[in-house]
C-alpha cells in the first residue's frame, strides 16, 4: 500500500495528522537518528572505496553526513574511517551480509522515534531534503517516506522511517528467512506502508565512474560551484557557520574597486580573523564586514577628484602650517 506526493519545495509536505507511533514518555518527538550504509563491494566501481571517492573535494560519505547533521545520533555501518563529523560505528555480522543485515546492525544503536536511512553515495543530498522526508513522515500515518529517482524507481536508502516499524519488519523477515543476511531491500519495502516523493537530484546516486564524472561536472556548473566550494571549505576546517555570502562578496568587490584588486581576498581574510577574535558567529562576521565596508567607502571617497571649490578633506584641527602636505 503506497501513497505518492508530487514534487514540491524541500521541507513542504501535508499538514499535521496523527501518526501511527506515539513518542515514549520523556522523549523528544522531533528528535531523529540516522543510519548510513557505507559498506558494499562497489563492484561497478571496480572494487574502489566508494564512500571515500571525492566529489567536489569531499568524500561521498562526508557529503551524506553533512546532510544528516541534525540527527541526534548518526550511525555508519562500515569499517571505521576518518570522517568530517563524529559518528557511531556499527558492523553487520558477518560483514558483507547485505543491506538488510547492515540496517539491522545500525538500528541497534538508535533510540529516536524516527530514523533517516541513507546510502553513502548521494552527492547531492542536502539537509533540507532530509527535513522534507521527516516532516512528511510526521504529518502522515505512513511507515516511511522515500525518494524516487527520475524513472520512478524507489530509493529505500534515501528515506525516513518509523523506527519501531523497521525493527518489527526486520524481525519478521529474519524469522521468516532465518535471518536478514542476503535479503534484498524490496523484501522490506513490500511489508511497509510507504509514501513516495519525487526528487531526481537528491536521489542521484553514484554506482559507476560515469556517475562520479557526472556529479563532479554538475557541481562545477555556474549555479552550483560557489555553494559547493564554501561547503567544502567549511567541512575541511570543521566550521559550522552560516554567513551572508552576498555581504562578503559585496565587501570584496568594494575593496577591489576602491583600493586595489589584491585588497579583496586580504580584506575578507581580515574580516574572518576579526570575527573570530570577537567570538565568532554570524553576528560577529556581519559586524566586521560592516566596518570594513564603511572603511572601503571612506577610502574610495578620498580618491575621488574634488569638485571645483570644495576644500580638501583634512583633519578638523589642521592648519596650512600643520597639514601633511604643507611646505
Short mmCIF file of C-alpha atoms in Angstrom, two decimals:
data_model
loop_
_atom_site.label_atom_id
_atom_site.label_comp_id
_atom_site.label_asym_id
_atom_site.label_seq_id
_atom_site.Cartn_x
_atom_site.Cartn_y
_atom_site.Cartn_z
CA UNK A 1 0.00 0.00 0.00
CA UNK A 2 1.58 3.28 -1.09
CA UNK A 3 0.86 6.93 -1.49
CA UNK A 4 2.54 9.44 -3.74
CA UNK A 5 3.46 13.04 -3.06
CA UNK A 6 4.22 15.19 -6.12
CA UNK A 7 7.39 17.26 -6.31
CA UNK A 8 7.43 20.35 -4.13
CA UNK A 9 9.72 22.67 -2.27
CA UNK A 10 12.08 20.99 0.20
CA UNK A 11 10.50 20.93 3.61
CA UNK A 12 6.97 21.01 2.22
CA UNK A 13 4.51 18.26 2.96
CA UNK A 14 0.96 17.55 4.07
CA UNK A 15 -0.47 19.23 7.14
CA UNK A 16 -0.25 17.72 10.58
CA UNK A 17 -2.01 14.40 11.09
CA UNK A 18 -1.93 11.67 13.68
CA UNK A 19 0.92 9.21 13.06
CA UNK A 20 0.98 5.54 13.98
CA UNK A 21 3.70 5.88 16.63
CA UNK A 22 3.45 7.73 19.90
CA UNK A 23 6.67 9.04 21.42
CA UNK A 24 7.77 7.34 24.61
CA UNK A 25 7.31 9.37 27.76
CA UNK A 26 10.18 11.79 28.31
CA UNK A 27 11.43 11.62 24.73
CA UNK A 28 11.59 14.39 22.17
CA UNK A 29 9.13 13.59 19.34
CA UNK A 30 11.05 15.89 16.99
CA UNK A 31 14.33 14.04 17.51
CA UNK A 32 15.55 11.61 14.90
CA UNK A 33 18.52 9.36 14.32
CA UNK A 34 20.30 8.49 11.08
CA UNK A 35 21.73 5.23 9.77
CA UNK A 36 24.15 5.45 6.84
CA UNK A 37 25.02 2.24 5.00
CA UNK A 38 28.60 2.62 3.78
CA UNK A 39 29.62 -0.98 3.14
CA UNK A 40 29.28 -2.98 -0.05
CA UNK A 41 31.76 -4.23 -2.61
CA UNK A 42 31.31 -1.37 -5.16
CA UNK A 43 31.75 -3.88 -7.99
CA UNK A 44 30.64 -1.39 -10.66
CA UNK A 45 33.48 0.88 -9.48
CA UNK A 46 35.98 -1.94 -9.79
CA UNK A 47 36.03 -2.50 -6.05
CA UNK A 48 37.07 1.09 -5.27
CA UNK A 49 36.44 2.56 -1.83
CA UNK A 50 33.20 4.28 -2.88
CA UNK A 51 32.45 6.16 0.36
CA UNK A 52 35.93 7.70 0.12
CA UNK A 53 35.64 8.80 -3.52
CA UNK A 54 35.77 12.59 -3.63
CA UNK A 55 33.23 14.77 -5.39
CA UNK A 56 33.84 18.49 -5.11
CA UNK A 57 36.83 17.85 -2.88
CA UNK A 58 34.78 15.97 -0.27
CA UNK A 59 34.37 12.24 0.27
CA UNK A 60 30.93 10.96 -0.67
CA UNK A 61 30.41 9.74 2.89
CA UNK A 62 31.21 13.18 4.32
CA UNK A 63 28.72 14.79 1.94
CA UNK A 64 25.97 12.48 3.22
CA UNK A 65 26.98 13.05 6.85
CA UNK A 66 26.63 16.80 6.31
CA UNK A 67 23.05 16.26 5.11
CA UNK A 68 22.07 14.40 8.28
CA UNK A 69 23.85 16.76 10.64
CA UNK A 70 20.59 17.36 12.52
CA UNK A 71 20.34 13.76 13.69
CA UNK A 72 20.66 13.10 17.42
CA UNK A 73 22.76 10.01 16.70
CA UNK A 74 24.32 9.14 13.35
CA UNK A 75 25.32 5.52 12.87
CA UNK A 76 27.57 4.50 9.98
CA UNK A 77 27.56 0.79 9.17
CA UNK A 78 31.04 0.11 7.81
CA UNK A 79 34.61 -0.34 8.93
CA UNK A 80 35.68 2.82 10.86
CA UNK A 81 37.47 5.56 8.95
CA UNK A 82 38.21 9.27 9.45
CA UNK A 83 35.11 11.43 8.88
CA UNK A 84 34.40 15.16 8.97
CA UNK A 85 31.75 14.65 11.68
CA UNK A 86 31.65 12.37 14.71
CA UNK A 87 29.59 9.20 14.20
CA UNK A 88 28.81 5.89 15.88
CA UNK A 89 30.25 2.91 14.03
CA UNK A 90 28.49 -0.41 13.59
CA UNK A 91 29.06 -3.55 11.52
CA UNK A 92 26.82 -6.36 10.40
CA UNK A 93 27.87 -9.87 11.44
CA UNK A 94 29.28 -11.29 9.30
CA UNK A 95 30.44 -8.31 7.22
CA UNK A 96 29.04 -8.29 3.70
CA UNK A 97 25.66 -9.64 4.76
CA UNK A 98 23.75 -7.21 2.58
CA UNK A 99 21.69 -4.07 3.14
CA UNK A 100 19.07 -5.55 5.48
CA UNK A 101 21.72 -7.06 7.73
CA UNK A 102 23.55 -3.73 7.74
CA UNK A 103 20.35 -1.84 8.53
CA UNK A 104 19.59 -4.23 11.38
CA UNK A 105 23.07 -3.63 12.82
CA UNK A 106 22.68 0.14 12.56
CA UNK A 107 19.24 0.24 14.15
CA UNK A 108 20.61 -1.40 17.29
CA UNK A 109 22.34 1.92 18.09
CA UNK A 110 19.29 4.15 17.59
CA UNK A 111 16.70 5.30 20.12
CA UNK A 112 14.68 8.05 18.37
CA UNK A 113 11.12 7.55 17.16
CA UNK A 114 12.13 8.28 13.55
CA UNK A 115 15.23 7.25 11.65
CA UNK A 116 16.66 8.50 8.38
CA UNK A 117 18.22 5.68 6.34
CA UNK A 118 20.75 6.68 3.70
CA UNK A 119 23.35 5.19 1.42
CA UNK A 120 26.81 6.73 1.38
CA UNK A 121 26.87 7.59 -2.33
CA UNK A 122 24.46 10.55 -2.59
CA UNK A 123 26.46 13.58 -3.73
CA UNK A 124 23.51 15.99 -3.93
CA UNK A 125 21.63 15.11 -0.76
CA UNK A 126 21.04 18.18 1.41
CA UNK A 127 19.85 18.73 4.94
CA UNK A 128 16.66 20.35 3.67
CA UNK A 129 15.78 17.15 1.78
CA UNK A 130 16.22 15.14 4.97
CA UNK A 131 13.95 17.67 6.67
CA UNK A 132 11.34 17.23 3.96
CA UNK A 133 11.35 13.45 4.39
CA UNK A 134 10.92 13.79 8.15
CA UNK A 135 8.20 16.45 8.01
CA UNK A 136 6.22 14.37 5.52
CA UNK A 137 6.56 11.30 7.72
CA UNK A 138 5.49 13.15 10.86
CA UNK A 139 2.46 14.56 9.05
CA UNK A 140 1.19 11.17 7.89
CA UNK A 141 0.22 7.72 9.09
CA UNK A 142 2.77 6.04 6.79
CA UNK A 143 5.51 3.71 7.99
CA UNK A 144 8.06 5.57 5.91
CA UNK A 145 8.71 8.19 3.24
CA UNK A 146 11.23 7.55 0.46
CA UNK A 147 12.50 9.30 -2.63
CA UNK A 148 12.05 8.04 -6.17
CA UNK A 149 14.54 8.56 -8.99
CA UNK A 150 13.75 10.19 -12.39
CA UNK A 151 12.45 6.84 -13.69
CA UNK A 152 10.10 6.42 -10.74
CA UNK A 153 12.14 3.70 -9.06
CA UNK A 154 12.08 3.53 -5.27
CA UNK A 155 15.18 4.64 -3.39
CA UNK A 156 14.69 2.98 0.03
CA UNK A 157 18.14 4.18 1.10
CA UNK A 158 17.06 7.82 0.80
CA UNK A 159 14.20 7.65 3.23
CA UNK A 160 12.78 8.32 6.70
CA UNK A 161 11.02 5.58 8.64
CA UNK A 162 9.28 4.95 11.92
CA UNK A 163 11.96 3.13 13.86
CA UNK A 164 9.59 0.72 15.63
CA UNK A 165 8.05 -0.43 12.32
CA UNK A 166 11.51 -1.05 10.85
CA UNK A 167 12.50 -3.17 13.83
CA UNK A 168 9.25 -5.13 13.72
CA UNK A 169 9.52 -5.77 9.99
CA UNK A 170 13.18 -6.78 10.15
CA UNK A 171 12.35 -9.22 12.95
CA UNK A 172 9.50 -10.64 10.86
CA UNK A 173 11.76 -11.14 7.85
CA UNK A 174 14.53 -12.64 9.95
CA UNK A 175 12.08 -15.14 11.44
CA UNK A 176 10.66 -15.95 8.02
CA UNK A 177 14.02 -16.38 6.24
CA UNK A 178 16.34 -17.43 9.03
CA UNK A 179 18.00 -14.02 9.30
CA UNK A 180 18.35 -10.78 7.31
CA UNK A 181 21.58 -11.80 5.56
CA UNK A 182 21.40 -11.70 1.78
CA UNK A 183 17.83 -10.39 1.58
CA UNK A 184 17.11 -7.57 -0.92
CA UNK A 185 15.66 -4.26 0.23
CA UNK A 186 12.43 -4.88 -1.68
CA UNK A 187 11.53 -7.56 0.88
CA UNK A 188 11.47 -4.81 3.49
CA UNK A 189 9.62 -2.17 1.48
CA UNK A 190 6.97 -4.69 0.40
CA UNK A 191 5.92 -5.04 4.04
CA UNK A 192 5.63 -1.30 4.75
CA UNK A 193 3.06 1.41 4.09
CA UNK A 194 5.15 3.99 2.24
CA UNK A 195 4.76 7.49 0.86
CA UNK A 196 6.86 8.39 -2.14
CA UNK A 197 8.39 11.78 -3.05
CA UNK A 198 9.92 12.54 -6.44
CA UNK A 199 13.33 14.22 -6.23
CA UNK A 200 15.58 13.47 -9.22
CA UNK A 201 18.54 15.44 -7.84
CA UNK A 202 18.72 14.29 -4.23
CA UNK A 203 18.05 10.68 -5.27
CA UNK A 204 21.02 10.64 -7.68
CA UNK A 205 23.50 8.00 -6.51
CA UNK A 206 26.95 7.10 -7.77
CA UNK A 207 27.16 3.48 -8.86
CA UNK A 208 29.63 3.87 -11.76
CA UNK A 209 32.58 6.04 -12.69
CA UNK A 210 30.32 7.75 -15.24
CA UNK A 211 28.04 8.71 -12.35
CA UNK A 212 31.03 10.10 -10.47
CA UNK A 213 32.09 12.12 -13.54
CA UNK A 214 28.56 13.50 -13.96
CA UNK A 215 28.42 14.55 -10.31
CA UNK A 216 31.81 16.23 -10.50
CA UNK A 217 30.78 18.11 -13.63
CA UNK A 218 27.47 19.28 -12.18
CA UNK A 219 28.92 20.90 -9.09
CA UNK A 220 31.26 22.94 -11.26
CA UNK A 221 28.40 24.49 -13.18
CA UNK A 222 27.97 28.21 -12.63
CA UNK A 223 24.86 27.88 -10.48
CA UNK A 224 26.41 25.40 -8.04
CA UNK A 225 30.15 25.95 -7.80
CA UNK A 226 30.21 28.70 -5.17
CA UNK A 227 27.94 26.91 -2.71
CA UNK A 228 29.84 23.68 -3.25
CA UNK A 229 33.19 25.37 -2.67
CA UNK A 230 32.02 27.08 0.53
CA UNK A 231 30.61 23.79 1.83
CA UNK A 232 33.88 22.02 1.05
CA UNK A 233 35.94 24.69 2.84
CA UNK A 234 33.70 24.59 5.92
CA UNK A 235 33.99 20.80 6.07
CA UNK A 236 37.76 20.95 5.63
CA UNK A 237 38.13 23.40 8.53
CA UNK A 238 35.41 21.90 10.70
CA UNK A 239 33.40 25.13 10.55
CA UNK A 240 29.64 25.07 11.10
CA UNK A 241 28.78 28.68 10.33
CA UNK A 242 26.17 30.23 8.06
CA UNK A 243 27.04 33.75 6.94
CA UNK A 244 25.69 36.22 4.41
CA UNK A 245 27.72 35.28 1.34
CA UNK A 246 26.39 38.23 -0.66
CA UNK A 247 27.58 40.64 2.02
CA UNK A 248 31.09 39.22 1.90
CA UNK A 249 31.15 39.27 -1.90
CA UNK A 250 29.99 42.89 -1.91
CA UNK A 251 32.77 43.72 0.54
CA UNK A 252 35.35 42.02 -1.69
CA UNK A 253 34.04 43.99 -4.69
CA UNK A 254 34.22 47.30 -2.83
CA UNK A 255 37.75 46.61 -1.60
CA UNK A 256 38.91 45.57 -5.07
CA UNK A 257 37.41 48.63 -6.79
CA UNK A 258 38.05 51.23 -4.11
CA UNK A 259 41.53 50.16 -3.03
CA UNK A 260 43.24 47.55 -5.25
CA UNK A 261 42.38 44.08 -6.54
CA UNK A 262 44.58 42.25 -4.01
CA UNK A 263 42.69 44.05 -1.24
CA UNK A 264 39.65 41.83 -1.83
CA UNK A 265 40.99 38.48 -0.55
CA UNK A 266 43.14 40.12 2.13
CA UNK A 267 40.22 42.14 3.47
CA UNK A 268 37.87 39.16 3.64
CA UNK A 269 40.60 37.22 5.47
CA UNK A 270 40.98 40.03 7.99
CA UNK A 271 37.20 40.18 8.45
CA UNK A 272 37.21 36.48 9.33
CA UNK A 273 40.11 36.97 11.74
CA UNK A 274 38.39 39.92 13.41
CA UNK A 275 35.14 37.94 13.70
CA UNK A 276 36.98 35.04 15.31
CA UNK A 277 38.58 37.38 17.88
CA UNK A 278 35.10 38.73 18.63
CA UNK A 279 33.81 35.27 19.47
CA UNK A 280 32.77 34.05 16.02
CA UNK A 281 29.26 33.50 14.81
CA UNK A 282 27.24 35.14 12.01
CA UNK A 283 26.72 38.35 14.00
CA UNK A 284 30.46 38.82 14.52
CA UNK A 285 31.11 38.28 10.81
CA UNK A 286 28.36 40.75 9.87
CA UNK A 287 29.71 43.43 12.22
CA UNK A 288 33.29 43.02 10.99
CA UNK A 289 32.08 43.15 7.38
CA UNK A 290 30.04 46.30 8.10
CA UNK A 291 33.11 48.07 9.48
CA UNK A 292 35.24 47.01 6.52
CA UNK A 293 32.58 48.17 4.03
CA UNK A 294 32.45 51.59 5.73
CA UNK A 295 36.24 51.83 5.67
CA UNK A 296 36.33 50.94 1.96
CA UNK A 297 33.72 53.62 1.27
CA UNK A 298 35.79 56.25 3.14
CA UNK A 299 38.90 55.14 1.29
CA UNK A 300 37.15 55.43 -2.07
CA UNK A 301 35.84 58.92 -1.23
CA UNK A 302 39.37 60.18 -0.64
CA UNK A 303 40.44 59.04 -4.10
CA UNK A 304 37.51 60.81 -5.81
CA UNK A 305 38.53 64.10 -7.50
CA UNK A 306 37.27 67.09 -5.51
CA UNK A 307 34.60 69.23 -7.11
CA UNK A 308 35.58 72.78 -8.04
CA UNK A 309 35.57 74.99 -4.97
CA UNK A 310 35.49 72.10 -2.48
CA UNK A 311 38.07 72.11 0.28
CA UNK A 312 40.29 69.06 0.57
CA UNK A 313 39.29 66.57 3.26
CA UNK A 314 41.73 67.36 6.08
CA UNK A 315 41.62 66.82 9.77
CA UNK A 316 39.48 69.44 11.59
CA UNK A 317 42.46 70.82 13.50
CA UNK A 318 44.77 71.04 10.51
CA UNK A 319 46.19 74.47 9.51
CA UNK A 320 48.22 75.49 6.43
CA UNK A 321 51.36 75.02 8.54
CA UNK A 322 50.46 71.64 10.03
CA UNK A 323 48.59 69.80 7.26
CA UNK A 324 50.55 66.82 5.91
CA UNK A 325 51.37 68.44 2.56
CA UNK A 326 52.31 71.88 3.89
CA UNK A 327 55.66 73.05 2.56
#
